[in-house]
CSV table of C-alpha atoms in Angstrom, one decimal:
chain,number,residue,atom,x,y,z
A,265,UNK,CA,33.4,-5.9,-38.7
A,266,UNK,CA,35.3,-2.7,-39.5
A,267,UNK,CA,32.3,-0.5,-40.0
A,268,UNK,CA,32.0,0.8,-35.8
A,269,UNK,CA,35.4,1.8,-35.6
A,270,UNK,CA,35.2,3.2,-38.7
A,271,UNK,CA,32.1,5.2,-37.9
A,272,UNK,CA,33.9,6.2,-34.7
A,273,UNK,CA,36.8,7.7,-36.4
A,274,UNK,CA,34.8,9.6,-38.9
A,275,UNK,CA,33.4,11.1,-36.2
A,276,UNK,CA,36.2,11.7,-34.0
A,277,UNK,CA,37.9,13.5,-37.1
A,278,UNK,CA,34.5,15.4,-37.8
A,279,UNK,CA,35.2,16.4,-33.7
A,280,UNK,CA,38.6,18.0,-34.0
A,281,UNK,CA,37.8,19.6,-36.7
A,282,UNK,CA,35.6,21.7,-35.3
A,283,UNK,CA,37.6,22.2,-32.2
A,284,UNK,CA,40.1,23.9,-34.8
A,285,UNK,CA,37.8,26.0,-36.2
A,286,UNK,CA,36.7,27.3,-33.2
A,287,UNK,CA,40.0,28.3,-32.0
A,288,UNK,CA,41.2,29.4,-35.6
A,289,UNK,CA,37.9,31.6,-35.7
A,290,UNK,CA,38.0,33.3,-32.0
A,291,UNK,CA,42.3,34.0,-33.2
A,292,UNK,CA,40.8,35.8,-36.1
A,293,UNK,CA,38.3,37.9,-33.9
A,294,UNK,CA,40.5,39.3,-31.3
A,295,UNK,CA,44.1,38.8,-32.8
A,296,UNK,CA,45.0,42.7,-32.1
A,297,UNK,CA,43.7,42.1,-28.0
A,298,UNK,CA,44.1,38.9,-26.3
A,299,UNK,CA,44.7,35.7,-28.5
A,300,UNK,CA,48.6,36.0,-28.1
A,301,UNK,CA,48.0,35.6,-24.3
A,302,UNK,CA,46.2,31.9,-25.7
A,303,UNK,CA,48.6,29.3,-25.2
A,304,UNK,CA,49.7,26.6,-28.1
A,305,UNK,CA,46.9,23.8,-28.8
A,306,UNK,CA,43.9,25.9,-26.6
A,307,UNK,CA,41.6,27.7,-28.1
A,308,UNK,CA,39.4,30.9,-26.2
A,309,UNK,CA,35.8,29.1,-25.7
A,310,UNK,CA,34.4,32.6,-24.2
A,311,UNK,CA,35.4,35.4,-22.4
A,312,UNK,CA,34.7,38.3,-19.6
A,313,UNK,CA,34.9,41.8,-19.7
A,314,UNK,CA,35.6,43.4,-16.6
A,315,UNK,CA,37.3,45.6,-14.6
A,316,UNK,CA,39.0,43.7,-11.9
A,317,UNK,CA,41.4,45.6,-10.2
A,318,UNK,CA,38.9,49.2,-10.1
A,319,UNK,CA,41.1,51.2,-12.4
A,320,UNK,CA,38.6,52.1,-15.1
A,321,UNK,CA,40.8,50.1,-17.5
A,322,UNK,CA,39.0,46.7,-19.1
A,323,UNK,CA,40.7,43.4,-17.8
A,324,UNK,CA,39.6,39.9,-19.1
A,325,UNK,CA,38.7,37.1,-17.8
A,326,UNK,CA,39.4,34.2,-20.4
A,327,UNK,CA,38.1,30.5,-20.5
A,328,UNK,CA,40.2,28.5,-22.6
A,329,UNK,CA,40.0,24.6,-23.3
A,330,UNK,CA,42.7,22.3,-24.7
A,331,UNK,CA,42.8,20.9,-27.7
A,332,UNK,CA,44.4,17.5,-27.0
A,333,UNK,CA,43.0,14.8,-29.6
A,334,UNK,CA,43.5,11.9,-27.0
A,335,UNK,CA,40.7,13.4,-25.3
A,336,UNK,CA,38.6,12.9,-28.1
A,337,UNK,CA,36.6,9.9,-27.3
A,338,UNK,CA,33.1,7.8,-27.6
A,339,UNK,CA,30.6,8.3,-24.5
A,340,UNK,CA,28.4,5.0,-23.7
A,341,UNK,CA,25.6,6.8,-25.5
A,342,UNK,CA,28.5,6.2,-28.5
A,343,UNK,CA,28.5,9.9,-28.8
A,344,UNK,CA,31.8,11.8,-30.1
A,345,UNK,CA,32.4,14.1,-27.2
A,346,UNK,CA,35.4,16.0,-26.2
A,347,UNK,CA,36.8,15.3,-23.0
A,348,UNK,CA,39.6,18.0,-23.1
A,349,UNK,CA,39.3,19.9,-19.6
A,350,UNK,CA,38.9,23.4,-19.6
A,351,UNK,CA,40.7,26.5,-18.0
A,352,UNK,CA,40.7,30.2,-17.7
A,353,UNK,CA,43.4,33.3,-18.3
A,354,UNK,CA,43.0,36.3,-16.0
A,355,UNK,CA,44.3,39.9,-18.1
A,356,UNK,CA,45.3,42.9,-15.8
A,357,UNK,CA,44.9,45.9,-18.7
A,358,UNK,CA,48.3,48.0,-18.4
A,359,UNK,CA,49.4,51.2,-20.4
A,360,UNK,CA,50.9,48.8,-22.6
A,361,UNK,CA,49.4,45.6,-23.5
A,362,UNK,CA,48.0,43.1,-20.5
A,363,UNK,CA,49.4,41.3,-17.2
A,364,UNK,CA,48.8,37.8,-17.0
A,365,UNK,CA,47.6,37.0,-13.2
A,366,UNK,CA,46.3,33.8,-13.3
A,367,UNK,CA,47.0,30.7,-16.0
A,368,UNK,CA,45.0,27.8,-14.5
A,369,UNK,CA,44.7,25.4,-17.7
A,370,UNK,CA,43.3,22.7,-15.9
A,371,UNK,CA,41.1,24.0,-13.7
A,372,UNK,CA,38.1,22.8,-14.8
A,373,UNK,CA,36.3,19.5,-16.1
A,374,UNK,CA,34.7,19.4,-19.6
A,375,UNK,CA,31.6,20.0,-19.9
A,376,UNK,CA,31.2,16.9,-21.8
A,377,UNK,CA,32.1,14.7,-18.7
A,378,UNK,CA,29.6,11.8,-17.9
A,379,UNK,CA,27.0,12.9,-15.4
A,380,UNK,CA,25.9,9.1,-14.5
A,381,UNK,CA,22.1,9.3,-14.0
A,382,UNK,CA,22.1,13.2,-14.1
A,383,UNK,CA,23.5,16.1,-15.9
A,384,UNK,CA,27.2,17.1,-15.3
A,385,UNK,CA,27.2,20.0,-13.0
A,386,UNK,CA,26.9,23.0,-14.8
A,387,UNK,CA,29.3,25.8,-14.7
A,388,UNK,CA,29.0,29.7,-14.5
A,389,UNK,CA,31.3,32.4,-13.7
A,390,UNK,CA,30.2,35.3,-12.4
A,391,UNK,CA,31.9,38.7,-11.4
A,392,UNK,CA,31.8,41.5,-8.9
A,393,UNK,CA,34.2,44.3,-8.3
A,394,UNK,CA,37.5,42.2,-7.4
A,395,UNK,CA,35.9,39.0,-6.7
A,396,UNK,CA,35.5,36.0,-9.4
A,397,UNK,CA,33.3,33.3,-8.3
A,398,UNK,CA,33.0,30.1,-9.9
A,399,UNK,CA,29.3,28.5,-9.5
A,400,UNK,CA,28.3,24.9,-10.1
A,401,UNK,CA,24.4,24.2,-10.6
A,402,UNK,CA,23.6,20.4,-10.0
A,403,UNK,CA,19.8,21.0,-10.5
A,404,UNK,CA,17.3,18.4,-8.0
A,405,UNK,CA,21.0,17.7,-6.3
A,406,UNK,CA,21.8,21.5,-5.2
A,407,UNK,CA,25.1,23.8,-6.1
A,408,UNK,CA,28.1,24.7,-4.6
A,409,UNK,CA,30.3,27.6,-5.3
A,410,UNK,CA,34.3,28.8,-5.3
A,411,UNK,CA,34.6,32.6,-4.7
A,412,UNK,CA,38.3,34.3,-5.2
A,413,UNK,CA,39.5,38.0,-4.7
A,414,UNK,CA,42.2,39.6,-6.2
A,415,UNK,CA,44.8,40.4,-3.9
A,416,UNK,CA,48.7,41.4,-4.4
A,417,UNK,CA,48.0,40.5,-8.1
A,418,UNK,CA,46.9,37.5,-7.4
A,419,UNK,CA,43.5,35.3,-7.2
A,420,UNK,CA,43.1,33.9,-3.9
A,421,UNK,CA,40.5,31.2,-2.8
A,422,UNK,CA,38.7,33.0,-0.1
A,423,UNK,CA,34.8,31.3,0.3
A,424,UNK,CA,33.8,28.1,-0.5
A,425,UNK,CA,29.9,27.1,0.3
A,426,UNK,CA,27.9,24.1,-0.6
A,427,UNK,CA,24.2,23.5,-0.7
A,428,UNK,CA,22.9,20.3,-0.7
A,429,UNK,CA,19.4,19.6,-2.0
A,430,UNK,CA,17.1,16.8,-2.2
A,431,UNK,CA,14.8,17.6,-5.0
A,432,UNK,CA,13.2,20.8,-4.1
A,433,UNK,CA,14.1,20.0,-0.3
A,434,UNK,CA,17.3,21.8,1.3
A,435,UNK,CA,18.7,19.3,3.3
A,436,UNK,CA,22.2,21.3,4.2
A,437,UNK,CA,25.0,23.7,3.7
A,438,UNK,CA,28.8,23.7,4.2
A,439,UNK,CA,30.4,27.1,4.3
A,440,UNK,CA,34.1,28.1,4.6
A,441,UNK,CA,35.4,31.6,5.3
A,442,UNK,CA,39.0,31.7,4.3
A,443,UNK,CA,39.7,34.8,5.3
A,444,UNK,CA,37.8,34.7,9.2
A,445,UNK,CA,39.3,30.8,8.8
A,446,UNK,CA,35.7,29.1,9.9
A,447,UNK,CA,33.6,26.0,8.6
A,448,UNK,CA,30.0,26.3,9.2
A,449,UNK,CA,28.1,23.2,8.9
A,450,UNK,CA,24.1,24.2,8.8
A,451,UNK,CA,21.5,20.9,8.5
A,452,UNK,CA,17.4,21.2,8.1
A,453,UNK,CA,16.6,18.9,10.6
A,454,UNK,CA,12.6,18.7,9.1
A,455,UNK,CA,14.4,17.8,5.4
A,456,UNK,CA,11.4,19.5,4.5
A,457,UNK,CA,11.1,22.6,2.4
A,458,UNK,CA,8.1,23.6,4.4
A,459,UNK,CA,8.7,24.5,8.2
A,460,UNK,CA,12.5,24.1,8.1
A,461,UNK,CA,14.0,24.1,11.0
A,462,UNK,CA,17.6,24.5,10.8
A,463,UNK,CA,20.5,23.9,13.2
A,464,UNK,CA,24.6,24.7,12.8
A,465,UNK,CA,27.7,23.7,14.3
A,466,UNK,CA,31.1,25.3,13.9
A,467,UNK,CA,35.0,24.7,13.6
A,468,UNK,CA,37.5,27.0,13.5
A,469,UNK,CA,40.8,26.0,11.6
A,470,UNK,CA,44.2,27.9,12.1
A,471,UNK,CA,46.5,28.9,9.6
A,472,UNK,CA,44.1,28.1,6.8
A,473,UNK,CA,45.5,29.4,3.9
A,474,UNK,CA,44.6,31.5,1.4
A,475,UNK,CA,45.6,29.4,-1.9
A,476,UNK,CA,46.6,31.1,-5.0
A,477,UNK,CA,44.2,29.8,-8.1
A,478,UNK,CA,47.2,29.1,-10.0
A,479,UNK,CA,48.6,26.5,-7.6
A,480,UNK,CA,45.0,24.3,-7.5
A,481,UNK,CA,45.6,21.3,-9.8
A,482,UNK,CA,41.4,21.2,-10.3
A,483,UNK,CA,38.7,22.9,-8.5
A,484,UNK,CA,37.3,19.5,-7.3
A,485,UNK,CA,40.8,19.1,-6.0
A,486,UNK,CA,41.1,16.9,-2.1
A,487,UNK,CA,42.2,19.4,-0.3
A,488,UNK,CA,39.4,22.2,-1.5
A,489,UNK,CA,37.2,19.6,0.9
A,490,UNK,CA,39.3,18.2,3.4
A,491,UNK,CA,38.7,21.1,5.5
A,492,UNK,CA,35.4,20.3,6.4
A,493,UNK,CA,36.2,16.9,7.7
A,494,UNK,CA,35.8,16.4,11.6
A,495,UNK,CA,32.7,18.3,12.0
A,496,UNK,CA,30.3,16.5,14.1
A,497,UNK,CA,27.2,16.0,11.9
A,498,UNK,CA,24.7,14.2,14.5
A,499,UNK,CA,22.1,17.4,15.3
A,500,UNK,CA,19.6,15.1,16.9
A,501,UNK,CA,21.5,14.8,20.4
């Protein structure tokens, strides 16, 4: 009666194992750069090169992940997967070592997370001049996307957009401009990826804020999408 769990353990240990070696190895590689900016029980899972701030001096753009062992648990496919959510480090390159911008260690999901009856959304990070945008691709089900610009040494959340698919059918797309402070809501009427026919409605919102990266518990976070509540949605009248 003891063999599951103890199967289950063996593999849980196998688990962290690994998770140490991954950190102890990237340590190793860029000990004289950036692991000291790698806080205790994270490990770096990648890194960007960049140049954020346009100063011809190479910033970084770190994604870390924690190392917790109570995240460490059997999936109902009674798979060893690692739970641990993930964040990122942003490195401002200075004469003298590196300023530390942005420290979000919990920003994102794992990318072990259960996906239900479809794959967890995948993440990518892609950057351009001062602005870091964070892209989730949710295949037959559409993407959606966080974009945030440096500004006063600082990440702020400026665009947010969502497009919502039905298979290879665009059904509709939620946009927010932080900086003009405006929602658009845009619907294919047709649902139809031949002869769309598309329709939008807008809403303004004062004294949206521009939200610093390092004060959003998650980037699925409530009040990311609360904005876009109270936009009428009926296109057919």
């Amino acid at each position: 009666m003891m063999y599951p769990n103890h199967a289950f353990f063996t593999k849980k240990l196998i688990t962290i194992y690994l998770i140490i070696l991954m950190g102890f190895c990237h340590n190793i590689i860029y000990a004289e750069t950036i692991a000291n900016y790698i806080p205790k029980n994270h490990y770096l899972q990648d890194f960007i090169k960049t140049d954020l701030n346009q100063d011809g001096k190479t910033d970084y753009l770190l994604l870390t992940k924690s190392m917790s062992l109570e995240a460490i648990e059997e999936n109902r496919f009674e798979q060893v997967v690692d739970r641990n959510r993930r964040g990122i480090i942003v490195l401002l390159k200075q004469d003298i070592g590196y300023q530390k911008i942005a420290e979000n260690l919990t920003l994102f999901d794992s990318e072990f997370e259960d996906g239900g009856v479809y794959f967890p959304p995948d993440l990518s990070i892609n950057i351009i001049q001062d602005k870091i945008t964070f892209h989730y691709a949710h295949g037959r089900y559409g993407y959606w996307f966080y974009t945030f610009r440096l500004q006063d040494n600082a990440l702020k959340l400026i665009g947010f957009e969502a497009h919502s698919n039905r298979g290879p059918d665009p059904i509709s797309i939620i946009s927010v401009n932080y900086l003009t402070q405006k929602v658009k809501y845009a619907r294919n009427i047709t649902e139809s990826q031949f002869n769309e026919k598309w329709v939008e409605k807008w809403k303004t919102i004062p004294n949206l804020p521009l939200l610093d990266i390092n004060d959003i518990p998650t980037i699925h976070d409530d009040k990311l999408f609360d904005i876009t509540h109270g936009i009428d949605l009926d296109f057919l009248d």
